[in-house]
Short mmCIF file of C-alpha atoms in Angstrom, two decimals:
data_model
loop_
_atom_site.label_atom_id
_atom_site.label_comp_id
_atom_site.label_asym_id
_atom_site.label_seq_id
_atom_site.Cartn_x
_atom_site.Cartn_y
_atom_site.Cartn_z
CA MET A 165 10.51 -33.21 -17.15
CA ASP A 166 8.62 -29.95 -17.66
CA ARG A 167 11.44 -27.49 -17.03
CA LEU A 168 9.25 -24.44 -16.48
CA ASP A 169 7.08 -26.38 -14.04
CA ALA A 170 10.22 -27.58 -12.25
CA MET A 171 11.53 -24.01 -12.04
CA SER A 172 8.21 -22.82 -10.62
CA THR A 173 8.29 -25.60 -8.03
CA PHE A 174 11.88 -24.75 -7.11
CA LEU A 175 10.95 -21.09 -6.68
CA ALA A 176 7.94 -22.02 -4.55
CA VAL A 177 10.11 -24.18 -2.26
CA VAL A 178 12.62 -21.35 -1.80
CA GLU A 179 9.92 -18.80 -0.99
CA ALA A 180 8.03 -21.16 1.34
CA GLY A 181 11.18 -22.30 3.13
CA SER A 182 10.48 -26.02 2.99
CA LEU A 183 9.14 -28.77 0.74
CA SER A 184 6.10 -29.34 2.94
CA ALA A 185 5.18 -25.64 3.11
CA ALA A 186 5.50 -25.34 -0.66
CA ALA A 187 3.34 -28.43 -1.13
CA ARG A 188 0.62 -26.89 1.04
CA GLN A 189 0.72 -23.59 -0.82
CA MET A 190 0.67 -25.32 -4.22
CA LYS A 191 -1.96 -27.83 -3.04
CA THR A 192 0.29 -30.57 -4.39
CA PRO A 193 1.35 -33.82 -2.69
CA LEU A 194 4.66 -33.53 -0.84
CA THR A 195 6.00 -36.52 -2.75
CA THR A 196 5.35 -34.73 -6.05
CA VAL A 197 7.18 -31.60 -4.94
CA SER A 198 10.12 -33.64 -3.65
CA ARG A 199 10.28 -35.64 -6.89
CA LYS A 200 10.32 -32.52 -9.05
CA ILE A 201 13.19 -31.01 -7.06
CA SER A 202 15.14 -34.28 -7.30
CA GLU A 203 14.54 -34.49 -11.05
CA LEU A 204 15.67 -30.89 -11.47
CA GLU A 205 18.86 -31.53 -9.54
CA SER A 206 19.53 -34.66 -11.62
CA HIS A 207 18.93 -32.72 -14.83
CA LEU A 208 21.26 -29.90 -13.76
CA ARG A 209 23.76 -32.29 -12.16
CA VAL A 210 24.09 -29.99 -9.18
CA LYS A 211 22.81 -29.93 -5.63
CA LEU A 212 20.38 -27.03 -5.16
CA PHE A 213 19.75 -27.41 -1.42
CA ASN A 214 21.67 -28.51 1.63
CA ARG A 215 19.06 -30.50 3.51
CA SER A 216 18.84 -30.83 7.30
CA SER A 217 16.13 -32.08 9.60
CA ARG A 218 14.91 -28.53 10.19
CA GLN A 219 15.43 -26.49 7.04
CA LEU A 220 16.54 -26.25 3.44
CA VAL A 221 19.49 -23.97 2.69
CA LEU A 222 20.41 -23.00 -0.86
CA THR A 223 23.80 -24.03 -2.10
CA ASP A 224 25.92 -21.56 -4.07
CA ALA A 225 24.71 -23.23 -7.25
CA GLY A 226 21.13 -23.05 -5.97
CA SER A 227 21.45 -19.31 -5.27
CA SER A 228 22.72 -18.65 -8.78
CA TYR A 229 19.99 -20.81 -10.31
CA LEU A 230 17.34 -18.99 -8.25
CA LEU A 231 18.23 -15.66 -9.87
CA ALA A 232 18.10 -17.27 -13.32
CA CYS A 233 14.73 -18.86 -12.58
CA LYS A 234 13.21 -15.57 -11.47
CA ARG A 235 14.41 -13.85 -14.64
CA ILE A 236 13.26 -16.65 -16.95
CA LEU A 237 9.84 -17.04 -15.34
CA ALA A 238 9.32 -13.26 -15.38
CA ASP A 239 10.17 -13.18 -19.09
CA VAL A 240 7.77 -16.04 -19.79
CA THR A 241 4.98 -14.29 -17.89
CA GLU A 242 5.68 -11.07 -19.76
CA SER A 243 5.60 -12.87 -23.10
CA GLU A 244 2.27 -14.48 -22.27
CA ARG A 245 0.85 -11.11 -21.30
CA MET A 246 2.05 -9.62 -24.57
CA ALA A 247 0.56 -12.51 -26.55
CA SER A 248 -2.78 -12.07 -24.79
CA GLY A 249 -2.91 -8.44 -25.90
CA GLU A 250 -2.19 -6.93 -22.50
CA PHE A 251 0.47 -4.65 -23.99
CA THR A 252 -1.57 -3.65 -27.05
CA ALA A 253 -5.01 -2.96 -25.54
CA PRO A 254 -6.36 -2.11 -22.07
CA THR A 255 -7.42 -5.58 -20.97
CA GLY A 256 -6.89 -8.14 -18.22
CA GLU A 257 -6.84 -7.95 -14.42
CA LEU A 258 -5.45 -4.87 -12.69
CA THR A 259 -4.48 -5.07 -9.02
CA VAL A 260 -4.40 -1.79 -7.10
CA THR A 261 -3.65 -1.19 -3.43
CA ALA A 262 -4.48 1.97 -1.48
CA PRO A 263 -4.80 3.24 2.10
CA GLU A 264 -8.16 2.17 3.47
CA SER A 265 -9.87 5.52 3.97
CA LEU A 266 -8.46 7.36 0.95
CA GLY A 267 -9.20 4.35 -1.25
CA ARG A 268 -12.72 3.78 0.03
CA THR A 269 -13.97 7.36 -0.04
CA HIS A 270 -12.06 8.92 -2.93
CA LEU A 271 -10.43 6.28 -5.14
CA ILE A 272 -13.48 4.01 -5.55
CA PRO A 273 -15.59 6.71 -7.30
CA ILE A 274 -12.71 7.25 -9.74
CA LEU A 275 -12.33 3.51 -10.19
CA ALA A 276 -16.04 3.14 -10.92
CA ASP A 277 -15.75 5.60 -13.81
CA PHE A 278 -12.57 3.89 -14.99
CA LEU A 279 -14.30 0.50 -15.20
CA LYS A 280 -17.14 2.02 -17.22
CA THR A 281 -14.61 3.53 -19.63
CA PHE A 282 -12.56 0.33 -19.98
CA PRO A 283 -15.00 -2.62 -19.96
CA ASP A 284 -12.30 -5.23 -20.71
CA ILE A 285 -10.38 -4.53 -17.49
CA ARG A 286 -11.14 -6.34 -14.25
CA THR A 287 -9.83 -4.74 -11.05
CA ASN A 288 -8.78 -6.17 -7.71
CA LEU A 289 -8.69 -3.31 -5.17
CA ILE A 290 -6.84 -4.02 -1.91
CA LEU A 291 -7.58 -1.46 0.79
CA THR A 292 -5.08 -1.62 3.62
CA ASP A 293 -2.99 0.80 5.65
CA ARG A 294 -0.15 -1.74 5.55
CA VAL A 295 2.46 -0.88 2.91
CA GLN A 296 2.57 -3.83 0.52
CA SER A 297 5.46 -5.01 -1.62
CA LEU A 298 4.24 -4.54 -5.18
CA PHE A 299 6.64 -7.17 -6.53
CA GLN A 300 6.17 -9.87 -3.89
CA GLU A 301 2.38 -9.48 -3.70
CA GLN A 302 1.93 -9.06 -7.49
CA VAL A 303 0.33 -5.63 -7.26
CA ASP A 304 0.29 -3.48 -10.39
CA ILE A 305 -0.20 -0.05 -8.82
CA GLY A 306 0.00 1.27 -5.28
CA LEU A 307 -1.30 4.54 -3.85
CA ARG A 308 1.19 5.69 -1.24
CA ILE A 309 1.23 8.52 1.31
CA GLY A 310 4.58 9.79 2.53
CA ALA A 311 8.19 9.44 1.46
CA LEU A 312 9.10 6.52 -0.81
CA PRO A 313 12.09 4.64 0.62
CA ASP A 314 12.02 2.08 -2.22
CA SER A 315 13.86 3.88 -5.03
CA SER A 316 13.13 1.05 -7.46
CA LEU A 317 9.51 2.19 -7.79
CA ILE A 318 8.32 4.65 -10.41
CA ALA A 319 6.24 7.43 -8.81
CA VAL A 320 3.42 9.46 -10.36
CA PRO A 321 2.73 12.45 -8.05
CA VAL A 322 -0.96 13.19 -7.43
CA GLY A 323 -0.70 15.79 -4.67
CA THR A 324 -0.01 16.19 -0.98
CA THR A 325 -1.76 15.76 2.35
CA ARG A 326 -0.98 16.69 5.92
CA SER A 327 -2.13 15.99 9.44
CA VAL A 328 -4.81 18.34 10.77
CA VAL A 329 -6.14 18.92 14.30
CA CYS A 330 -9.94 19.21 14.53
CA ALA A 331 -12.72 19.47 17.08
CA ASN A 332 -16.44 20.20 17.25
CA PRO A 333 -17.21 23.92 17.77
CA THR A 334 -19.53 23.08 20.68
CA TYR A 335 -16.73 21.19 22.46
CA LEU A 336 -14.42 24.19 22.01
CA ALA A 337 -17.07 26.61 23.26
CA THR A 338 -17.31 24.55 26.44
CA ARG A 339 -13.65 23.67 27.00
CA GLY A 340 -11.83 26.53 25.31
CA THR A 341 -9.90 26.75 22.04
CA PRO A 342 -6.17 25.89 22.18
CA ARG A 343 -4.03 28.64 20.63
CA LYS A 344 -0.69 26.84 20.88
CA PRO A 345 0.25 23.15 21.26
CA GLU A 346 0.89 23.50 25.00
CA ASP A 347 -2.75 24.54 25.45
CA LEU A 348 -3.81 20.97 24.61
CA ALA A 349 -2.84 19.90 28.14
CA GLY A 350 -5.99 18.97 30.01
CA HIS A 351 -8.11 18.56 26.89
CA ASP A 352 -9.75 15.25 25.99
CA CYS A 353 -8.23 13.74 22.87
CA ILE A 354 -9.35 11.11 20.40
CA SER A 355 -6.35 9.16 19.19
CA TYR A 356 -5.92 7.26 15.97
CA PRO A 357 -2.54 5.51 16.45
CA ALA A 358 -1.87 5.09 12.72
CA ILE A 359 -1.49 8.88 12.47
CA MET A 360 -0.07 9.83 15.87
CA ALA A 361 0.90 8.08 19.11
CA PRO A 362 -2.07 7.91 21.51
CA ASP A 363 -0.41 9.84 24.35
CA VAL A 364 2.09 12.14 22.56
CA TRP A 365 1.35 14.42 19.61
CA THR A 366 4.07 16.30 17.76
CA PHE A 367 3.86 19.78 16.24
CA ALA A 368 6.12 22.04 14.20
CA VAL A 369 7.22 25.14 16.10
CA GLY A 370 9.51 27.15 13.88
CA LYS A 371 12.23 24.80 12.69
CA THR A 372 11.86 22.44 15.63
CA THR A 373 9.40 19.72 16.61
CA VAL A 374 7.59 19.83 19.93
CA ALA A 375 6.10 16.74 21.60
CA ILE A 376 2.95 17.40 23.62
CA PRO A 377 1.68 14.84 26.19
CA MET A 378 -1.98 14.07 25.53
CA ARG A 379 -4.76 12.51 27.57
CA PRO A 380 -6.52 9.98 25.31
CA ARG A 381 -10.19 9.90 26.23
CA LEU A 382 -10.85 7.58 23.29
CA VAL A 383 -8.52 5.47 21.13
CA VAL A 384 -9.97 4.26 17.83
CA SER A 385 -8.77 1.90 15.11
CA ASN A 386 -9.62 3.98 12.05
CA ALA A 387 -9.78 7.62 11.02
CA GLU A 388 -13.50 7.59 10.26
CA ALA A 389 -14.24 6.69 13.87
CA ALA A 390 -11.96 9.49 15.08
CA CYS A 391 -13.82 11.98 12.89
CA GLU A 392 -17.25 10.77 14.01
CA ALA A 393 -16.23 10.97 17.66
CA ALA A 394 -14.88 14.49 17.16
CA CYS A 395 -18.11 15.52 15.44
CA ALA A 396 -20.01 14.14 18.45
CA GLY A 397 -17.98 16.39 20.79
CA VAL A 398 -15.91 13.68 22.50
CA GLY A 399 -12.73 15.72 22.17
CA ILE A 400 -9.93 16.92 19.91
CA THR A 401 -8.50 14.60 17.26
CA ILE A 402 -5.81 14.55 14.61
CA ALA A 403 -5.81 12.81 11.23
CA LEU A 404 -5.07 13.59 7.59
CA SER A 405 -6.77 16.46 5.80
CA TYR A 406 -8.96 14.31 3.55
CA HIS A 407 -10.44 12.50 6.57
CA PHE A 408 -12.07 15.72 7.82
CA HIS A 409 -13.29 17.17 4.54
CA SER A 410 -17.01 16.46 4.93
CA GLY A 411 -17.07 17.47 8.62
CA LEU A 412 -15.39 20.78 7.85
CA LYS A 413 -17.75 21.50 4.96
CA CYS A 414 -20.89 20.96 7.04
CA GLY A 415 -19.54 22.87 10.05
CA SER A 416 -19.49 19.98 12.52
CA LEU A 417 -15.70 20.31 12.76
CA THR A 418 -13.24 23.19 12.79
CA THR A 419 -9.45 23.13 12.51
CA LEU A 420 -7.07 24.11 15.29
CA LEU A 421 -3.40 25.07 15.56
CA ASP A 422 -3.06 25.45 11.79
CA GLU A 423 0.19 27.41 12.10
CA PHE A 424 1.79 24.45 13.91
CA ARG A 425 1.02 21.84 11.27
CA PRO A 426 3.89 19.54 10.25
CA PRO A 427 5.11 19.63 6.64
CA THR A 428 2.92 18.17 3.93
CA MET A 429 3.39 14.57 2.84
CA PRO A 430 3.51 13.56 -0.83
CA VAL A 431 0.85 11.30 -2.32
CA ASN A 432 1.91 9.15 -5.29
CA PHE A 433 0.75 6.33 -7.46
CA VAL A 434 3.68 3.90 -7.71
CA TYR A 435 4.48 0.94 -9.93
CA THR A 436 7.48 -1.29 -10.53
CA ALA A 437 10.01 -0.45 -13.20
CA ASP A 438 9.49 -2.99 -15.96
CA LYS A 439 10.76 -3.40 -19.49
CA PHE A 440 7.20 -3.21 -20.76
CA LEU A 441 4.41 -1.24 -19.10
CA PRO A 442 1.05 -2.94 -19.68
CA ILE A 443 -1.45 -0.64 -21.33
CA LYS A 444 -3.95 -1.38 -18.56
CA VAL A 445 -1.50 0.23 -16.08
CA ARG A 446 -0.87 3.23 -18.31
CA ALA A 447 -4.62 3.60 -18.92
CA PHE A 448 -5.34 3.62 -15.18
CA LEU A 449 -2.58 6.12 -14.40
CA ASP A 450 -3.65 8.46 -17.18
CA PHE A 451 -7.29 8.22 -16.06
CA ALA A 452 -6.98 8.24 -12.26
CA ALA A 453 -3.98 10.50 -11.56
CA PRO A 454 -5.44 13.83 -12.76
CA ARG A 455 -8.80 13.09 -11.11
CA LEU A 456 -7.26 12.24 -7.75
CA LYS A 457 -4.99 15.28 -8.07
CA ARG A 458 -8.07 17.50 -8.30
CA VAL A 459 -9.62 15.83 -5.25
CA LEU A 460 -6.50 16.28 -3.11
CA ALA A 461 -6.08 19.88 -4.25
CA GLU A 462 -9.60 20.60 -2.95
CA PHE A 463 -8.68 19.22 0.48
CA ASN A 464 -5.62 21.47 0.71
CA SER A 465 -7.30 24.62 -0.58
#
């Protein structure tokens, strides 16, 4: 019996929730998966699962063995990475995740220069506004906006951002310029639900927060669409400062209600705390963090 293979199979069954689901994920016959689990139990002389017609439930011994398997397999993976030179030279595959808009418009140019500088690194960039688990999804580095509830992550600050209200000057000339949040009543709004609820926007008034009912004329699925619609004069919109940068520079957008902005939100690169930090990760952080910090500082200036 290949013990490491058996441990990997056991871990796959636990994560998948059943023998059949693990077999599908591993693209291995169900009989093979079942045989490996049986051989592992015979080798250990313990029962790892309580089996029923509907599910597999770990026994106490199985739960203890699961923790040991995770630690052992992680150590083996780490050793292989060290042997391949991943901890002595910037090499191998680097997986990075980032919010879709910030990653597409501002991280990719930095990443392009990074890849030219480090030709032995291959990068997998995942752009999504869904917060991913770095450990479960095997991501090396994440770019996160907002507070970090997971204290197990190591954070590298790269700046701040905040929500900003914008509109086209022509729209404001026609409909009037709101001077306080309550003045938004009756205005057409363009809502991007990932930033703010479609029908209620919140603002900071002194030390309190005020909720303002809004009339969504248009609801869009991404910030770029909200910005384009605002530039076209559809109405007033709200998104993060970096979304509006080009529109503000060319004059097709202007900011509103600046004194009622909510507090800034931190922007960080994050990675998991590990015994050894691969040089490819350190190389990326050292290269990308100061460059992105300069970009974000420009948006907030």
